[in-house]
mmCIF file of C-alpha atoms and ligand atoms in Angstrom:
data_model
loop_
_atom_site.group_PDB
_atom_site.id
_atom_site.type_symbol
_atom_site.label_atom_id
_atom_site.label_comp_id
_atom_site.label_asym_id
_atom_site.label_seq_id
_atom_site.Cartn_x
_atom_site.Cartn_y
_atom_site.Cartn_z
ATOM 1 C CA MET A 27 59.564 58.730 37.808
ATOM 2 C CA THR A 28 58.123 55.239 37.734
ATOM 3 C CA GLU A 29 58.925 52.849 34.944
ATOM 4 C CA PRO A 30 55.934 51.969 32.718
ATOM 5 C CA ALA A 31 56.426 48.299 33.619
ATOM 6 C CA ASP A 32 55.948 49.097 37.294
ATOM 7 C CA ASP A 33 52.500 50.431 36.480
ATOM 8 C CA ILE A 34 51.476 47.292 34.727
ATOM 9 C CA PHE A 35 52.579 45.119 37.620
ATOM 10 C CA ALA A 36 50.979 47.391 40.187
ATOM 11 C CA GLN A 37 47.698 47.348 38.285
ATOM 12 C CA LEU A 38 47.758 43.596 38.035
ATOM 13 C CA LYS A 39 48.497 43.264 41.733
ATOM 14 C CA GLN A 40 45.616 45.529 42.648
ATOM 15 C CA GLN A 41 43.236 43.647 40.378
ATOM 16 C CA ALA A 42 44.311 40.295 41.833
ATOM 17 C CA THR A 43 44.053 41.329 45.477
ATOM 18 C CA GLU A 44 40.649 42.939 45.003
ATOM 19 C CA GLN A 45 39.230 39.875 43.338
ATOM 20 C CA LEU A 46 40.755 37.655 45.965
ATOM 21 C CA LYS A 47 38.961 39.462 48.789
ATOM 22 C CA LYS A 48 35.588 38.427 47.367
ATOM 23 C CA ILE A 49 36.487 34.736 47.070
ATOM 24 C CA THR A 50 34.705 32.421 49.501
ATOM 25 C CA THR A 51 34.847 28.934 47.894
ATOM 26 C CA PRO A 52 37.694 26.639 46.840
ATOM 27 C CA GLU A 53 36.256 26.562 43.299
ATOM 28 C CA GLU A 54 36.447 30.340 42.921
ATOM 29 C CA LEU A 55 39.941 30.323 44.372
ATOM 30 C CA GLU A 56 41.060 27.767 41.825
ATOM 31 C CA GLN A 57 39.601 29.926 39.074
ATOM 32 C CA TRP A 58 41.532 32.890 40.435
ATOM 33 C CA ARG A 59 44.762 30.834 40.500
ATOM 34 C CA VAL A 60 44.264 29.766 36.883
ATOM 35 C CA ASN A 61 43.484 33.315 35.850
ATOM 36 C CA PHE A 62 46.541 34.957 37.423
ATOM 37 C CA LEU A 63 49.127 32.253 38.025
ATOM 38 C CA GLY A 64 48.198 29.360 35.703
ATOM 39 C CA ARG A 65 50.395 28.533 32.731
ATOM 40 C CA LYS A 66 48.291 30.796 30.507
ATOM 41 C CA GLY A 67 47.463 33.182 33.369
ATOM 42 C CA GLN A 68 48.120 36.919 33.348
ATOM 43 C CA VAL A 69 51.359 36.994 35.335
ATOM 44 C CA PRO A 70 53.182 34.306 33.328
ATOM 45 C CA ARG A 71 51.832 35.862 30.127
ATOM 46 C CA LEU A 72 53.218 39.228 31.109
ATOM 47 C CA LEU A 73 56.541 37.697 32.093
ATOM 48 C CA ARG A 74 56.852 36.136 28.662
ATOM 49 C CA THR A 75 56.831 39.636 27.145
ATOM 50 C CA VAL A 76 60.226 40.308 28.734
ATOM 51 C CA LYS A 77 61.905 39.783 25.362
ATOM 52 C CA ASP A 78 59.755 42.606 23.880
ATOM 53 C CA GLN A 79 60.969 45.171 26.451
ATOM 54 C CA PRO A 80 63.756 47.630 25.751
ATOM 55 C CA ALA A 81 67.058 45.860 26.416
ATOM 56 C CA GLU A 82 67.993 48.091 29.423
ATOM 57 C CA GLN A 83 64.662 47.410 31.155
ATOM 58 C CA ARG A 84 64.521 43.627 30.720
ATOM 59 C CA ALA A 85 66.305 42.717 33.969
ATOM 60 C CA ALA A 86 64.106 44.964 36.118
ATOM 61 C CA PHE A 87 60.996 43.775 34.306
ATOM 62 C CA GLY A 88 61.855 40.156 35.065
ATOM 63 C CA GLN A 89 62.566 40.925 38.722
ATOM 64 C CA HIS A 90 59.280 42.763 39.153
ATOM 65 C CA GLY A 91 57.362 39.998 37.472
ATOM 66 C CA ASN A 92 58.910 37.286 39.652
ATOM 67 C CA LYS A 93 58.273 39.357 42.778
ATOM 68 C CA LEU A 94 54.624 39.747 41.850
ATOM 69 C CA ARG A 95 54.279 36.018 41.191
ATOM 70 C CA GLN A 96 55.747 35.207 44.605
ATOM 71 C CA GLU A 97 53.441 37.702 46.319
ATOM 72 C CA LEU A 98 50.367 36.296 44.631
ATOM 73 C CA GLU A 99 51.422 32.717 45.502
ATOM 74 C CA GLY A 100 51.758 33.826 49.101
ATOM 75 C CA LEU A 101 48.266 35.356 49.001
ATOM 76 C CA LEU A 102 46.922 32.175 47.418
ATOM 77 C CA THR A 103 48.326 29.971 50.167
ATOM 78 C CA ALA A 104 46.961 32.269 52.834
ATOM 79 C CA HIS A 105 43.538 32.318 51.237
ATOM 80 C CA GLN A 106 43.519 28.524 50.815
ATOM 81 C CA LYS A 107 43.734 28.271 54.575
ATOM 82 C CA LYS A 108 40.567 30.336 54.825
ATOM 83 C CA VAL A 109 38.370 28.662 52.223
ATOM 84 C CA GLY A 110 40.044 25.248 51.833
ATOM 85 C CA THR A 111 41.219 23.595 48.647
ATOM 86 C CA ARG A 112 39.231 21.848 45.986
ATOM 87 C CA ALA A 113 40.818 18.519 46.868
ATOM 88 C CA MET A 114 39.328 18.827 50.334
ATOM 89 C CA SER A 115 35.825 19.675 49.215
ATOM 90 C CA GLN A 116 35.525 17.144 46.386
ATOM 91 C CA PRO A 117 35.730 13.368 46.522
ATOM 92 C CA GLN A 118 39.173 12.011 45.608
ATOM 93 C CA PRO A 119 39.361 10.560 42.102
ATOM 94 C CA LYS A 120 39.456 6.767 42.250
ATOM 95 C CA VAL A 121 42.881 6.048 40.838
ATOM 96 C CA ASN A 122 45.151 3.246 42.006
ATOM 97 C CA GLN A 123 42.787 2.329 44.774
ATOM 98 C CA ALA A 124 44.172 -0.711 46.626
ATOM 99 C CA GLY A 125 41.885 -3.752 46.347
ATOM 100 C CA LEU A 126 40.883 -5.927 49.284
ATOM 101 C CA GLY A 127 43.223 -8.805 50.047
ATOM 102 C CA HIS A 128 42.128 -12.430 49.964
ATOM 103 C CA LEU A 129 43.319 -15.850 51.035
ATOM 104 C CA HIS A 130 46.001 -17.727 49.119
ATOM 105 C CA PRO A 131 44.704 -20.722 47.123
ATOM 106 C CA LEU A 132 46.807 -23.089 49.257
ATOM 107 C CA THR A 133 45.239 -21.682 52.404
ATOM 108 C CA LEU A 134 41.768 -22.211 50.965
ATOM 109 C CA THR A 135 42.595 -25.841 50.147
ATOM 110 C CA ARG A 136 44.196 -26.484 53.528
ATOM 111 C CA ARG A 137 41.110 -25.163 55.301
ATOM 112 C CA ARG A 138 38.767 -27.280 53.223
ATOM 113 C CA LEU A 139 40.805 -30.449 53.768
ATOM 114 C CA GLN A 140 41.064 -29.699 57.456
ATOM 115 C CA ASN A 141 37.293 -29.244 57.737
ATOM 116 C CA ILE A 142 36.637 -32.517 55.944
ATOM 117 C CA MET A 143 39.042 -34.399 58.206
ATOM 118 C CA ALA A 144 37.471 -32.817 61.288
ATOM 119 C CA ALA A 145 34.030 -33.879 60.044
ATOM 120 C CA LEU A 146 35.383 -37.434 59.680
ATOM 121 C CA GLY A 147 36.270 -37.347 63.370
ATOM 122 C CA PHE A 148 39.962 -36.439 63.191
ATOM 123 C CA LEU A 149 41.550 -34.100 65.710
ATOM 124 C CA ILE A 150 43.549 -31.386 63.922
ATOM 125 C CA ILE A 151 46.997 -30.977 65.489
ATOM 126 C CA GLU A 152 49.777 -28.867 64.047
ATOM 127 C CA GLY A 153 53.479 -29.264 64.765
ATOM 128 C CA PRO A 154 56.514 -26.997 64.439
ATOM 129 C CA GLU A 155 58.168 -26.279 61.075
ATOM 130 C CA VAL A 156 61.591 -26.442 62.717
ATOM 131 C CA GLU A 157 61.775 -30.015 63.963
ATOM 132 C CA GLU A 158 64.215 -32.164 65.910
ATOM 133 C CA GLU A 159 65.912 -34.948 63.959
ATOM 134 C CA LYS A 160 64.497 -37.230 66.638
ATOM 135 C CA TYR A 161 60.939 -36.633 65.392
ATOM 136 C CA ASP A 162 61.616 -35.923 61.736
ATOM 137 C CA PHE A 163 63.684 -39.112 61.304
ATOM 138 C CA ASP A 164 64.501 -41.425 64.244
ATOM 139 C CA ALA A 165 60.967 -41.797 65.583
ATOM 140 C CA LEU A 166 59.817 -42.555 62.038
ATOM 141 C CA ASN A 167 62.243 -45.439 61.698
ATOM 142 C CA ILE A 168 64.530 -43.468 59.369
ATOM 143 C CA PRO A 169 68.083 -44.350 60.499
ATOM 144 C CA PHE A 170 71.057 -41.967 60.563
ATOM 145 C CA GLU A 171 72.548 -43.415 57.336
ATOM 146 C CA HIS A 172 69.300 -43.088 55.344
ATOM 147 C CA PRO A 173 69.887 -40.983 52.189
ATOM 148 C CA ALA A 174 66.893 -38.719 53.010
ATOM 149 C CA ARG A 175 68.914 -37.412 55.978
ATOM 150 C CA ALA A 176 71.768 -36.165 53.790
ATOM 151 C CA GLU A 177 72.297 -32.422 53.581
ATOM 152 C CA THR A 178 71.711 -32.700 49.850
ATOM 153 C CA ASP A 179 68.081 -33.602 50.651
ATOM 154 C CA THR A 180 67.327 -31.904 53.958
ATOM 155 C CA PHE A 181 67.796 -28.348 55.264
ATOM 156 C CA TYR A 182 69.710 -28.442 58.576
ATOM 157 C CA LEU A 183 69.692 -25.412 60.866
ATOM 158 C CA ALA A 184 73.398 -25.882 61.613
ATOM 159 C CA PRO A 185 76.023 -28.127 60.010
ATOM 160 C CA ARG A 186 74.823 -31.688 60.418
ATOM 161 C CA SER A 187 75.727 -33.218 63.763
ATOM 162 C CA PRO A 188 77.435 -36.650 63.663
ATOM 163 C CA ARG A 189 75.235 -37.602 66.631
ATOM 164 C CA GLY A 190 72.043 -37.010 64.645
ATOM 165 C CA ASP A 191 70.655 -34.711 67.345
ATOM 166 C CA GLY A 192 70.310 -31.494 65.367
ATOM 167 C CA ARG A 193 67.335 -29.596 64.042
ATOM 168 C CA VAL A 194 65.941 -29.477 60.510
ATOM 169 C CA LEU A 195 63.207 -27.758 58.555
ATOM 170 C CA ARG A 196 60.772 -30.666 58.747
ATOM 171 C CA THR A 197 60.824 -32.804 55.628
ATOM 172 C CA SER A 198 57.283 -34.134 56.020
ATOM 173 C CA THR A 199 54.254 -33.768 58.253
ATOM 174 C CA SER A 200 54.814 -37.395 59.343
ATOM 175 C CA ALA A 201 57.119 -35.740 61.900
ATOM 176 C CA VAL A 202 54.025 -34.502 63.734
ATOM 177 C CA GLN A 203 52.641 -38.014 64.283
ATOM 178 C CA VAL A 204 54.883 -39.157 67.123
ATOM 179 C CA ARG A 205 55.317 -35.696 68.656
ATOM 180 C CA ALA A 206 51.556 -35.081 68.750
ATOM 181 C CA VAL A 207 50.759 -38.430 70.389
ATOM 182 C CA ILE A 208 53.482 -38.059 73.027
ATOM 183 C CA GLU A 209 52.883 -34.393 73.813
ATOM 184 C CA ASN A 210 49.130 -34.827 74.141
ATOM 185 C CA ASP A 211 49.334 -38.169 75.993
ATOM 186 C CA LEU A 212 46.976 -39.686 73.424
ATOM 187 C CA VAL A 213 45.799 -43.203 74.232
ATOM 188 C CA PRO A 214 44.218 -45.399 71.502
ATOM 189 C CA PRO A 215 41.804 -45.241 69.922
ATOM 190 C CA PHE A 216 42.677 -41.849 68.419
ATOM 191 C CA GLN A 217 42.640 -40.226 65.026
ATOM 192 C CA ILE A 218 44.601 -37.083 64.265
ATOM 193 C CA ALA A 219 45.306 -35.032 61.153
ATOM 194 C CA SER A 220 48.120 -32.524 60.659
ATOM 195 C CA PRO A 221 48.230 -30.078 57.780
ATOM 196 C CA GLY A 222 51.399 -28.054 57.352
ATOM 197 C CA ARG A 223 54.349 -26.732 55.439
ATOM 198 C CA VAL A 224 57.351 -28.923 54.688
ATOM 199 C CA PHE A 225 60.785 -28.309 53.181
ATOM 200 C CA ARG A 226 63.153 -30.239 50.920
ATOM 201 C CA ASN A 227 66.516 -29.304 49.470
ATOM 202 C CA GLU A 228 65.195 -29.634 45.984
ATOM 203 C CA LYS A 229 65.671 -27.738 42.720
ATOM 204 C CA PRO A 230 62.259 -26.308 41.759
ATOM 205 C CA ASP A 231 60.623 -27.408 38.520
ATOM 206 C CA PRO A 232 56.949 -27.507 37.429
ATOM 207 C CA THR A 233 56.172 -30.389 39.804
ATOM 208 C CA HIS A 234 58.723 -29.828 42.614
ATOM 209 C CA GLU A 235 59.239 -27.005 45.082
ATOM 210 C CA SER A 236 61.658 -26.653 47.980
ATOM 211 C CA THR A 237 58.653 -25.827 50.156
ATOM 212 C CA PHE A 238 55.173 -27.270 49.880
ATOM 213 C CA TYR A 239 52.261 -28.399 52.040
ATOM 214 C CA GLN A 240 51.094 -31.799 53.214
ATOM 215 C CA LEU A 241 48.108 -33.249 54.981
ATOM 216 C CA GLU A 242 49.031 -36.078 57.329
ATOM 217 C CA ALA A 243 46.609 -38.411 59.076
ATOM 218 C CA LEU A 244 47.055 -41.100 61.684
ATOM 219 C CA MET A 245 44.394 -43.451 63.030
ATOM 220 C CA VAL A 246 45.222 -45.987 65.730
ATOM 221 C CA GLY A 247 42.979 -48.446 67.552
ATOM 222 C CA PRO A 248 42.547 -52.100 68.503
ATOM 223 C CA SER A 249 41.246 -53.142 65.098
ATOM 224 C CA VAL A 250 42.074 -50.487 62.514
ATOM 225 C CA THR A 251 42.600 -52.042 59.085
ATOM 226 C CA VAL A 252 43.368 -51.151 55.474
ATOM 227 C CA ALA A 253 39.582 -51.067 54.922
ATOM 228 C CA ASP A 254 39.361 -48.135 57.358
ATOM 229 C CA TYR A 255 42.155 -46.397 55.507
ATOM 230 C CA ARG A 256 40.337 -46.945 52.229
ATOM 231 C CA SER A 257 37.002 -45.622 53.343
ATOM 232 C CA ILE A 258 38.455 -42.524 55.023
ATOM 233 C CA THR A 259 40.534 -41.649 51.983
ATOM 234 C CA GLU A 260 37.682 -42.218 49.552
ATOM 235 C CA ALA A 261 35.448 -40.006 51.686
ATOM 236 C CA LEU A 262 38.133 -37.293 51.727
ATOM 237 C CA PHE A 263 38.730 -37.351 47.974
ATOM 238 C CA SER A 264 35.043 -37.584 47.078
ATOM 239 C CA THR A 265 34.104 -34.684 49.350
ATOM 240 C CA PHE A 266 36.959 -32.480 48.198
ATOM 241 C CA PHE A 267 36.441 -32.994 44.470
ATOM 242 C CA GLY A 268 32.645 -33.256 44.669
ATOM 243 C CA LYS A 269 32.585 -36.543 42.782
ATOM 244 C CA VAL A 270 32.590 -40.120 44.075
ATOM 245 C CA ALA A 271 36.193 -41.286 43.912
ATOM 246 C CA SER A 272 37.703 -44.718 44.379
ATOM 247 C CA ILE A 273 41.339 -45.441 45.138
ATOM 248 C CA ARG A 274 43.898 -47.953 43.982
ATOM 249 C CA LEU A 275 46.762 -49.145 46.184
ATOM 250 C CA ARG A 276 50.182 -49.994 44.760
ATOM 251 C CA PRO A 277 53.040 -51.373 46.889
ATOM 252 C CA GLY A 278 55.317 -48.576 48.086
ATOM 253 C CA TYR A 279 58.168 -48.343 50.574
ATOM 254 C CA PHE A 280 58.251 -45.864 53.440
ATOM 255 C CA PRO A 281 60.318 -46.731 56.539
ATOM 256 C CA PHE A 282 57.495 -45.802 58.948
ATOM 257 C CA VAL A 283 54.810 -48.112 57.547
ATOM 258 C CA GLU A 284 54.541 -51.799 56.791
ATOM 259 C CA PRO A 285 53.009 -52.559 54.383
ATOM 260 C CA GLY A 286 53.309 -49.226 52.568
ATOM 261 C CA PHE A 287 51.293 -48.067 49.578
ATOM 262 C CA GLU A 288 51.387 -45.541 46.813
ATOM 263 C CA ILE A 289 47.873 -44.225 46.273
ATOM 264 C CA ASP A 290 46.076 -43.459 43.046
ATOM 265 C CA MET A 291 42.653 -41.810 42.854
ATOM 266 C CA SER A 292 40.193 -42.463 40.035
ATOM 267 C CA CYS A 293 40.269 -39.303 37.907
ATOM 268 C CA PRO A 294 37.384 -37.053 39.048
ATOM 269 C CA PHE A 295 37.574 -35.031 35.834
ATOM 270 C CA CYS A 296 36.987 -37.602 33.106
ATOM 271 C CA GLN A 297 35.736 -41.078 32.186
ATOM 272 C CA SER A 298 38.295 -42.179 29.651
ATOM 273 C CA GLY A 299 41.467 -40.128 30.037
ATOM 274 C CA CYS A 300 42.343 -36.400 30.125
ATOM 275 C CA ARG A 301 45.253 -33.997 30.548
ATOM 276 C CA LEU A 302 45.101 -34.130 34.364
ATOM 277 C CA CYS A 303 45.307 -37.930 34.604
ATOM 278 C CA LYS A 304 47.736 -38.088 31.673
ATOM 279 C CA GLN A 305 45.189 -40.229 29.786
ATOM 280 C CA THR A 306 45.401 -43.030 32.422
ATOM 281 C CA THR A 307 42.139 -42.307 34.383
ATOM 282 C CA TRP A 308 44.242 -42.563 37.587
ATOM 283 C CA ILE A 309 45.982 -39.776 39.498
ATOM 284 C CA GLU A 310 48.844 -40.289 41.988
ATOM 285 C CA MET A 311 47.906 -38.734 45.315
ATOM 286 C CA GLY A 312 50.636 -39.704 47.806
ATOM 287 C CA GLY A 313 51.723 -42.363 50.274
ATOM 288 C CA ALA A 314 50.089 -44.391 53.018
ATOM 289 C CA GLY A 315 50.439 -47.580 54.980
ATOM 290 C CA MET A 316 49.911 -49.492 58.190
ATOM 291 C CA VAL A 317 51.999 -47.886 60.931
ATOM 292 C CA HIS A 318 55.259 -49.771 61.580
ATOM 293 C CA PRO A 319 55.417 -51.464 65.021
ATOM 294 C CA ASN A 320 58.615 -49.529 65.832
ATOM 295 C CA VAL A 321 56.807 -46.250 65.205
ATOM 296 C CA LEU A 322 53.900 -47.316 67.442
ATOM 297 C CA SER A 323 56.408 -48.146 70.190
ATOM 298 C CA ASN A 324 58.047 -44.739 69.715
ATOM 299 C CA MET A 325 54.703 -43.101 70.486
ATOM 300 C CA ASN A 326 54.277 -45.281 73.590
ATOM 301 C CA VAL A 327 51.575 -47.403 71.950
ATOM 302 C CA ASP A 328 51.793 -51.168 72.398
ATOM 303 C CA PRO A 329 52.082 -52.722 68.886
ATOM 304 C CA GLU A 330 50.837 -56.047 70.267
ATOM 305 C CA LYS A 331 47.491 -54.475 71.169
ATOM 306 C CA TYR A 332 47.015 -51.718 68.632
ATOM 307 C CA GLN A 333 47.494 -51.011 64.987
ATOM 308 C CA GLY A 334 46.798 -48.111 62.706
ATOM 309 C CA PHE A 335 47.156 -46.461 59.367
ATOM 310 C CA ALA A 336 48.825 -43.235 58.280
ATOM 311 C CA PHE A 337 48.775 -41.239 55.101
ATOM 312 C CA GLY A 338 50.461 -38.154 53.671
ATOM 313 C CA TYR A 339 49.019 -36.213 50.708
ATOM 314 C CA GLY A 340 50.190 -33.041 48.981
ATOM 315 C CA ILE A 341 47.972 -30.014 49.576
ATOM 316 C CA ASP A 342 49.554 -28.313 46.565
ATOM 317 C CA ARG A 343 48.536 -31.331 44.504
ATOM 318 C CA PHE A 344 44.866 -31.044 45.526
ATOM 319 C CA THR A 345 44.948 -27.359 44.618
ATOM 320 C CA MET A 346 46.613 -27.917 41.256
ATOM 321 C CA LEU A 347 44.137 -30.624 40.321
ATOM 322 C CA GLN A 348 41.129 -28.619 41.436
ATOM 323 C CA HIS A 349 42.111 -25.568 39.375
ATOM 324 C CA GLY A 350 44.054 -27.200 36.546
ATOM 325 C CA ILE A 351 47.298 -25.462 37.575
ATOM 326 C CA ASP A 352 50.261 -26.993 35.775
ATOM 327 C CA ASP A 353 53.225 -25.360 37.556
ATOM 328 C CA ILE A 354 53.686 -25.648 41.325
ATOM 329 C CA ARG A 355 56.111 -22.690 41.276
ATOM 330 C CA LEU A 356 53.208 -20.294 40.636
ATOM 331 C CA PHE A 357 52.166 -20.617 44.296
ATOM 332 C CA TRP A 358 55.317 -18.840 45.471
ATOM 333 C CA SER A 359 55.800 -16.614 42.438
ATOM 334 C CA GLY A 360 54.034 -13.649 44.058
ATOM 335 C CA ASP A 361 52.470 -13.056 40.649
ATOM 336 C CA ILE A 362 49.388 -10.985 41.398
ATOM 337 C CA ARG A 363 47.719 -11.986 38.109
ATOM 338 C CA PHE A 364 47.838 -15.616 39.209
ATOM 339 C CA LEU A 365 46.684 -14.937 42.765
ATOM 340 C CA LYS A 366 43.802 -12.663 41.747
ATOM 341 C CA GLN A 367 42.065 -15.600 40.102
ATOM 342 C CA PHE A 368 41.335 -16.976 43.591
ATOM 343 C CA ALA A 369 39.822 -13.786 45.032
HETATM 344 N N1 DAH B 7 55.944 -38.757 54.458
HETATM 345 C C1 DAH B 7 55.764 -39.205 53.077
HETATM 346 C C2 DAH B 7 56.357 -38.170 52.149
HETATM 347 O O1 DAH B 7 56.546 -37.057 52.538
HETATM 348 C C3 DAH B 7 54.312 -39.380 52.761
HETATM 349 C C4 DAH B 7 53.731 -40.512 53.542
HETATM 350 C C5 DAH B 7 53.828 -41.791 53.072
HETATM 351 C C6 DAH B 7 53.113 -40.278 54.738
HETATM 352 C C7 DAH B 7 53.288 -42.846 53.745
HETATM 353 C C8 DAH B 7 52.558 -41.320 55.450
HETATM 354 C C9 DAH B 7 52.660 -42.613 54.938
HETATM 355 O O2 DAH B 7 51.937 -41.153 56.606
HETATM 356 O O3 DAH B 7 52.117 -43.645 55.636
HETATM 357 O O4 DAH B 7 56.610 -38.474 51.011
#
């Protein structure tokens, strides 16, 4: 004699299989799944009545119910292969769709500066980020004992050699000057510009980072003067900021130039003082000078016949001024909310 529960399960199975045979679309199949196997479907509903069965039949009832559920799940999977699933026939919902990437703000600035320099007739030459002490220091007239060469200021690739012949993460793009002239056999007159990343053993704060970017330029010829420096720099600043800028030279010391200057640009954002120029109407932009005769000799250029100027400006600084960014550390923060503003 069959148990009454068996009948119920057998009936349900017959009903389910008959309906299933007629199903030809993923939508109908999903409806079938909801009807028989969904949380409020017939099989789970029946299984929940296990507590209402006579105590001695509960175990068998549960077993039958679970067996039926497994069989129907098996039939479902098999039928899905025939008609496909809803996910395949309908467009995927647009959740968490990855956005398109875009260039970093520093890259955008570097490209703009590079294009302006190229338009001014400068050849763009890049150098290595790992540099020999010879180019990073000696060729630039920075002697072994100079404090900038200490390990507290400069990242060495190996413990510092007492012979000063090791390698460093370059501390400025000035390192490219001599290397570029020698490697490319440049003969005056020439004008080159080198954008790139530099490194300093420095504790980061809102205006300092241990890695940042510089734009270096070098122009050498028989009669290059401070006036040439001035006009090139004013053209660069004016073009970049879209407003005619003038510059102011203050005396500054850098071992590779003589005389050396610290450069201020007239504030392109105000007439009478603002946050960006700290109410002074002038903004510090970097260093420059007339190339030291020793440095000219180091690049095989005769200092008796030729002279030139060089400058080094911070690419991060241009970017911060342009966008009113007040913390240099944001560039390396990886903060997507910051970066998205430059998409
Ligand atoms: N190398 C200097 C620095 O990193 C910047 C600089 C100053 C570059 C004067 C020059 C220059 O070419 O003439 O602070």
